[in-house]
Structures are given as structure tokens and as C-alpha cells.
mmCIF file with all atom_site columns, C-alpha atoms in Angstrom:
data_model
loop_
_atom_site.group_PDB
_atom_site.id
_atom_site.type_symbol
_atom_site.label_atom_id
_atom_site.label_alt_id
_atom_site.label_comp_id
_atom_site.label_asym_id
_atom_site.label_entity_id
_atom_site.label_seq_id
_atom_site.pdbx_PDB_ins_code
_atom_site.Cartn_x
_atom_site.Cartn_y
_atom_site.Cartn_z
_atom_site.occupancy
_atom_site.B_iso_or_equiv
_atom_site.pdbx_formal_charge
_atom_site.auth_seq_id
_atom_site.auth_comp_id
_atom_site.auth_asym_id
_atom_site.auth_atom_id
_atom_site.pdbx_PDB_model_num
ATOM 1   C CA . GLN A 1 1   ? 12.538  10.624  -10.063 1.00 0.00 ? 1   GLN A CA 1
ATOM 2   C CA . VAL A 1 2   ? 10.193  7.846   -9.013  1.00 0.00 ? 2   VAL A CA 1
ATOM 3   C CA . GLN A 1 3   ? 7.298   9.068   -6.924  1.00 0.00 ? 3   GLN A CA 1
ATOM 4   C CA . LEU A 1 4   ? 4.527   7.283   -5.030  1.00 0.00 ? 4   LEU A CA 1
ATOM 5   C CA . VAL A 1 5   ? 1.399   9.256   -4.182  1.00 0.00 ? 5   VAL A CA 1
ATOM 6   C CA . GLU A 1 6   ? -1.140  7.891   -1.710  1.00 0.00 ? 6   GLU A CA 1
ATOM 7   C CA . SER A 1 7   ? -4.741  9.017   -1.403  1.00 0.00 ? 7   SER A CA 1
ATOM 8   C CA . GLY A 1 8   ? -8.049  7.965   0.105   1.00 0.00 ? 8   GLY A CA 1
ATOM 9   C CA . GLY A 1 9   ? -7.363  8.145   3.830   1.00 0.00 ? 9   GLY A CA 1
ATOM 10  C CA . GLY A 1 10  ? -9.513  9.862   6.401   1.00 0.00 ? 10  GLY A CA 1
ATOM 11  C CA . VAL A 1 11  ? -11.655 9.387   9.485   1.00 0.00 ? 11  VAL A CA 1
ATOM 12  C CA . VAL A 1 12  ? -14.409 6.781   9.650   1.00 0.00 ? 12  VAL A CA 1
ATOM 13  C CA . GLN A 1 13  ? -16.547 5.148   12.320  1.00 0.00 ? 13  GLN A CA 1
ATOM 14  C CA . PRO A 1 14  ? -16.048 1.515   13.303  1.00 0.00 ? 14  PRO A CA 1
ATOM 15  C CA . GLY A 1 15  ? -17.602 -0.743  10.707  1.00 0.00 ? 15  GLY A CA 1
ATOM 16  C CA . GLY A 1 16  ? -17.033 1.770   7.935   1.00 0.00 ? 16  GLY A CA 1
ATOM 17  C CA . SER A 1 17  ? -14.995 1.473   4.755   1.00 0.00 ? 17  SER A CA 1
ATOM 18  C CA . LEU A 1 18  ? -12.189 3.300   2.990   1.00 0.00 ? 18  LEU A CA 1
ATOM 19  C CA . ARG A 1 19  ? -10.260 2.691   -0.202  1.00 0.00 ? 19  ARG A CA 1
ATOM 20  C CA . LEU A 1 20  ? -6.621  3.707   -0.385  1.00 0.00 ? 20  LEU A CA 1
ATOM 21  C CA . SER A 1 21  ? -4.844  4.321   -3.677  1.00 0.00 ? 21  SER A CA 1
ATOM 22  C CA . CYS A 1 22  ? -1.155  4.479   -4.521  1.00 0.00 ? 22  CYS A CA 1
ATOM 23  C CA . ALA A 1 23  ? -0.040  5.793   -7.903  1.00 0.00 ? 23  ALA A CA 1
ATOM 24  C CA . ALA A 1 24  ? 3.546   5.333   -9.067  1.00 0.00 ? 24  ALA A CA 1
ATOM 25  C CA . SER A 1 25  ? 5.098   7.685   -11.609 1.00 0.00 ? 25  SER A CA 1
ATOM 26  C CA . GLY A 1 26  ? 8.499   8.433   -13.086 1.00 0.00 ? 26  GLY A CA 1
ATOM 27  C CA . ARG A 1 27  ? 11.017  6.665   -15.271 1.00 0.00 ? 27  ARG A CA 1
ATOM 28  C CA . ILE A 1 28  ? 9.796   3.181   -14.422 1.00 0.00 ? 28  ILE A CA 1
ATOM 29  C CA . PHE A 1 29  ? 10.821  0.206   -16.499 1.00 0.00 ? 29  PHE A CA 1
ATOM 30  C CA . SER A 1 30  ? 8.788   -2.323  -14.559 1.00 0.00 ? 30  SER A CA 1
ATOM 31  C CA . ILE A 1 31  ? 6.996   -2.714  -11.251 1.00 0.00 ? 31  ILE A CA 1
ATOM 32  C CA . ASN A 1 32  ? 7.446   -5.926  -9.344  1.00 0.00 ? 32  ASN A CA 1
ATOM 33  C CA . ALA A 1 33  ? 5.709   -6.345  -5.987  1.00 0.00 ? 33  ALA A CA 1
ATOM 34  C CA . MET A 1 34  ? 3.586   -3.651  -4.363  1.00 0.00 ? 34  MET A CA 1
ATOM 35  C CA . ALA A 1 35  ? 2.540   -3.581  -0.732  1.00 0.00 ? 35  ALA A CA 1
ATOM 36  C CA . TRP A 1 36  ? 0.782   -1.664  2.006   1.00 0.00 ? 36  TRP A CA 1
ATOM 37  C CA . TYR A 1 37  ? 2.361   -1.206  5.420   1.00 0.00 ? 37  TYR A CA 1
ATOM 38  C CA . ARG A 1 38  ? 1.024   0.583   8.474   1.00 0.00 ? 38  ARG A CA 1
ATOM 39  C CA . GLN A 1 39  ? 2.472   2.073   11.626  1.00 0.00 ? 39  GLN A CA 1
ATOM 40  C CA . ALA A 1 40  ? 0.642   3.118   14.769  1.00 0.00 ? 40  ALA A CA 1
ATOM 41  C CA . PRO A 1 41  ? 2.258   5.384   17.386  1.00 0.00 ? 41  PRO A CA 1
ATOM 42  C CA . GLY A 1 42  ? 4.886   3.556   19.399  1.00 0.00 ? 42  GLY A CA 1
ATOM 43  C CA . THR A 1 43  ? 4.899   0.507   17.117  1.00 0.00 ? 43  THR A CA 1
ATOM 44  C CA . GLU A 1 44  ? 7.017   -0.792  14.292  1.00 0.00 ? 44  GLU A CA 1
ATOM 45  C CA . ARG A 1 45  ? 5.966   -0.558  10.677  1.00 0.00 ? 45  ARG A CA 1
ATOM 46  C CA . ASP A 1 46  ? 4.149   -3.791  9.817   1.00 0.00 ? 46  ASP A CA 1
ATOM 47  C CA . LEU A 1 47  ? 3.115   -5.371  6.549   1.00 0.00 ? 47  LEU A CA 1
ATOM 48  C CA . VAL A 1 48  ? -0.624  -5.231  5.874   1.00 0.00 ? 48  VAL A CA 1
ATOM 49  C CA . ALA A 1 49  ? -0.890  -6.756  2.405   1.00 0.00 ? 49  ALA A CA 1
ATOM 50  C CA . ILE A 1 50  ? 1.322   -7.459  -0.581  1.00 0.00 ? 50  ILE A CA 1
ATOM 51  C CA . ILE A 1 51  ? 0.563   -8.216  -4.220  1.00 0.00 ? 51  ILE A CA 1
ATOM 52  C CA . THR A 1 52  ? 2.831   -9.483  -6.984  1.00 0.00 ? 52  THR A CA 1
ATOM 53  C CA . HIS A 1 53  ? 2.859   -8.332  -10.582 1.00 0.00 ? 53  HIS A CA 1
ATOM 54  C CA . GLY A 1 54  ? 0.744   -11.357 -11.454 1.00 0.00 ? 54  GLY A CA 1
ATOM 55  C CA . GLY A 1 55  ? -1.863  -10.594 -8.804  1.00 0.00 ? 55  GLY A CA 1
ATOM 56  C CA . SER A 1 56  ? -1.002  -13.086 -6.071  1.00 0.00 ? 56  SER A CA 1
ATOM 57  C CA . ALA A 1 57  ? -1.855  -11.518 -2.702  1.00 0.00 ? 57  ALA A CA 1
ATOM 58  C CA . ASN A 1 58  ? -1.030  -12.149 0.944   1.00 0.00 ? 58  ASN A CA 1
ATOM 59  C CA . TYR A 1 59  ? -2.461  -10.476 4.040   1.00 0.00 ? 59  TYR A CA 1
ATOM 60  C CA . ALA A 1 60  ? -1.665  -10.001 7.675   1.00 0.00 ? 60  ALA A CA 1
ATOM 61  C CA . ASP A 1 61  ? -3.884  -12.175 9.860   1.00 0.00 ? 61  ASP A CA 1
ATOM 62  C CA . SER A 1 62  ? -5.414  -9.102  11.468  1.00 0.00 ? 62  SER A CA 1
ATOM 63  C CA . VAL A 1 63  ? -6.938  -7.891  8.179   1.00 0.00 ? 63  VAL A CA 1
ATOM 64  C CA . LYS A 1 64  ? -7.801  -11.121 6.380   1.00 0.00 ? 64  LYS A CA 1
ATOM 65  C CA . ASP A 1 65  ? -11.405 -11.239 5.143   1.00 0.00 ? 65  ASP A CA 1
ATOM 66  C CA . ARG A 1 66  ? -11.750 -7.478  5.685   1.00 0.00 ? 66  ARG A CA 1
ATOM 67  C CA . PHE A 1 67  ? -9.140  -5.904  3.386   1.00 0.00 ? 67  PHE A CA 1
ATOM 68  C CA . THR A 1 68  ? -8.566  -6.527  -0.315  1.00 0.00 ? 68  THR A CA 1
ATOM 69  C CA . ILE A 1 69  ? -5.434  -5.488  -2.186  1.00 0.00 ? 69  ILE A CA 1
ATOM 70  C CA . SER A 1 70  ? -5.472  -5.038  -5.954  1.00 0.00 ? 70  SER A CA 1
ATOM 71  C CA . ARG A 1 71  ? -3.477  -3.357  -8.711  1.00 0.00 ? 71  ARG A CA 1
ATOM 72  C CA . ASP A 1 72  ? -3.952  -1.937  -12.170 1.00 0.00 ? 72  ASP A CA 1
ATOM 73  C CA . ASN A 1 73  ? -0.692  -2.508  -14.003 1.00 0.00 ? 73  ASN A CA 1
ATOM 74  C CA . ALA A 1 74  ? -1.700  -0.285  -16.925 1.00 0.00 ? 74  ALA A CA 1
ATOM 75  C CA . LYS A 1 75  ? -2.055  2.649   -14.508 1.00 0.00 ? 75  LYS A CA 1
ATOM 76  C CA . ASN A 1 76  ? 0.825   1.724   -12.184 1.00 0.00 ? 76  ASN A CA 1
ATOM 77  C CA . THR A 1 77  ? -1.671  1.997   -9.364  1.00 0.00 ? 77  THR A CA 1
ATOM 78  C CA . MET A 1 78  ? -2.395  -0.144  -6.308  1.00 0.00 ? 78  MET A CA 1
ATOM 79  C CA . TYR A 1 79  ? -5.497  -0.134  -4.130  1.00 0.00 ? 79  TYR A CA 1
ATOM 80  C CA . LEU A 1 80  ? -6.456  -1.291  -0.663  1.00 0.00 ? 80  LEU A CA 1
ATOM 81  C CA . GLN A 1 81  ? -10.166 -1.729  -0.040  1.00 0.00 ? 81  GLN A CA 1
ATOM 82  C CA . MET A 1 82  ? -10.741 -1.676  3.715   1.00 0.00 ? 82  MET A CA 1
ATOM 83  C CA . ASN A 1 83  ? -14.090 -2.884  5.053   1.00 0.00 ? 83  ASN A CA 1
ATOM 84  C CA . SER A 1 84  ? -15.411 -3.486  8.565   1.00 0.00 ? 84  SER A CA 1
ATOM 85  C CA . LEU A 1 85  ? -12.824 -1.120  9.963   1.00 0.00 ? 85  LEU A CA 1
ATOM 86  C CA . LYS A 1 86  ? -11.892 -1.358  13.634  1.00 0.00 ? 86  LYS A CA 1
ATOM 87  C CA . PRO A 1 87  ? -10.262 1.177   15.979  1.00 0.00 ? 87  PRO A CA 1
ATOM 88  C CA . GLU A 1 88  ? -7.132  -0.965  15.994  1.00 0.00 ? 88  GLU A CA 1
ATOM 89  C CA . ASP A 1 89  ? -6.778  -0.304  12.257  1.00 0.00 ? 89  ASP A CA 1
ATOM 90  C CA . THR A 1 90  ? -5.920  3.307   13.092  1.00 0.00 ? 90  THR A CA 1
ATOM 91  C CA . ALA A 1 91  ? -2.433  4.020   11.749  1.00 0.00 ? 91  ALA A CA 1
ATOM 92  C CA . VAL A 1 92  ? -0.417  5.774   9.095   1.00 0.00 ? 92  VAL A CA 1
ATOM 93  C CA . TYR A 1 93  ? -0.551  3.624   5.984   1.00 0.00 ? 93  TYR A CA 1
ATOM 94  C CA . TYR A 1 94  ? 2.433   3.517   3.636   1.00 0.00 ? 94  TYR A CA 1
ATOM 95  C CA . CYS A 1 95  ? 2.638   2.411   0.030   1.00 0.00 ? 95  CYS A CA 1
ATOM 96  C CA . MET A 1 96  ? 5.740   0.459   -0.932  1.00 0.00 ? 96  MET A CA 1
ATOM 97  C CA . THR A 1 97  ? 6.733   -0.652  -4.399  1.00 0.00 ? 97  THR A CA 1
ATOM 98  C CA . ASP A 1 98  ? 9.631   -2.756  -5.597  1.00 0.00 ? 98  ASP A CA 1
ATOM 99  C CA . LEU A 1 99  ? 10.465  -1.554  -9.088  1.00 0.00 ? 99  LEU A CA 1
ATOM 100 C CA . THR A 1 100 ? 13.139  -1.332  -11.746 1.00 0.00 ? 100 THR A CA 1
ATOM 101 C CA . PRO A 1 101 ? 13.880  2.201   -13.018 1.00 0.00 ? 101 PRO A CA 1
ATOM 102 C CA . TYR A 1 102 ? 15.122  2.926   -16.515 1.00 0.00 ? 102 TYR A CA 1
ATOM 103 C CA . ASN A 1 103 ? 18.922  2.925   -16.839 1.00 0.00 ? 103 ASN A CA 1
ATOM 104 C CA . SER A 1 104 ? 19.371  0.974   -13.628 1.00 0.00 ? 104 SER A CA 1
ATOM 105 C CA . GLY A 1 105 ? 21.120  -1.968  -15.245 1.00 0.00 ? 105 GLY A CA 1
ATOM 106 C CA . GLY A 1 106 ? 18.287  -4.232  -14.185 1.00 0.00 ? 106 GLY A CA 1
ATOM 107 C CA . GLN A 1 107 ? 18.557  -3.362  -10.501 1.00 0.00 ? 107 GLN A CA 1
ATOM 108 C CA . SER A 1 108 ? 15.361  -3.103  -8.500  1.00 0.00 ? 108 SER A CA 1
ATOM 109 C CA . PHE A 1 109 ? 14.729  -0.750  -5.592  1.00 0.00 ? 109 PHE A CA 1
ATOM 110 C CA . ARG A 1 110 ? 12.106  -0.235  -2.928  1.00 0.00 ? 110 ARG A CA 1
ATOM 111 C CA . TYR A 1 111 ? 10.301  3.098   -2.852  1.00 0.00 ? 111 TYR A CA 1
ATOM 112 C CA . TRP A 1 112 ? 7.991   4.444   -0.169  1.00 0.00 ? 112 TRP A CA 1
ATOM 113 C CA . GLY A 1 113 ? 5.119   6.865   -0.219  1.00 0.00 ? 113 GLY A CA 1
ATOM 114 C CA . GLN A 1 114 ? 4.833   9.660   2.320   1.00 0.00 ? 114 GLN A CA 1
ATOM 115 C CA . GLY A 1 115 ? 2.174   7.883   4.363   1.00 0.00 ? 115 GLY A CA 1
ATOM 116 C CA . ILE A 1 116 ? -1.523  8.621   4.778   1.00 0.00 ? 116 ILE A CA 1
ATOM 117 C CA . GLN A 1 117 ? -3.553  8.719   7.981   1.00 0.00 ? 117 GLN A CA 1
ATOM 118 C CA . VAL A 1 118 ? -6.437  6.332   8.606   1.00 0.00 ? 118 VAL A CA 1
ATOM 119 C CA . THR A 1 119 ? -8.402  6.945   11.796  1.00 0.00 ? 119 THR A CA 1
ATOM 120 C CA . VAL A 1 120 ? -11.232 4.692   12.972  1.00 0.00 ? 120 VAL A CA 1
ATOM 121 C CA . SER A 1 121 ? -13.098 6.252   15.863  1.00 0.00 ? 121 SER A CA 1
ATOM 122 C CA . SER A 1 122 ? -16.598 6.476   17.283  1.00 0.00 ? 122 SER A CA 1
#
């Protein structure tokens, strides 16, 4: 089975930093795009940042110039460096990856991590 494991969340004060990691494992033939989403209570799940296999990245306006998404293709791992954190960044953050499993006939699928809590509070 394909599995995504997130780590690096926690509680920080406004202005602080955290780095989230997402490691993909399993019978993976290739990984295409990887992305971070977040969801606060009572809201929909929104895209935070996305990165292609080649390293092209896009960000939500609310996190531009504060967050940086990156990936290590050799490790099947994605990162989100979060700086200058604000209370409104508080949410459950989800890793998403679009990948092609072995023996899928070339089909790609989207997989989700379990979510990890980020709390920014004074």
C-alpha cells in the first residue's frame, strides 16, 4: 500500500517557524505533483502550496513570501518551511501526492496523509 506520513507540526508563537515533512512509501513507480493543503475548523480544505516533479512551485496568496515548499525526489519526501507564522495559519495540514503505483497500467492517483496539527498562539 502507498502511505504518506507527515511530521513536524506543533505549537508555536506568532512569528515563529516550523518545518513540515511528508514521506511517501510503498510500491511507487513515480511521483508527479505533491502539495500541502490545510483546513481550519468550519472551513473547507484549501491548497497552501504545490510543487511539480521538476520543482516548479505555486503558493496561496496568504502564504507567499512566508512559506517555501520543496521536495527531495530521491527520498520521496516533501517539505514545507513555514516562517513568520500567524494565528490565522492555525489548521490541520494535509500532505497530498499524485503518483503512479506499480502495476497500475500507468494510472495516477491522489493520496492523502492523515493530517498534522499546526497551532500558532500567543
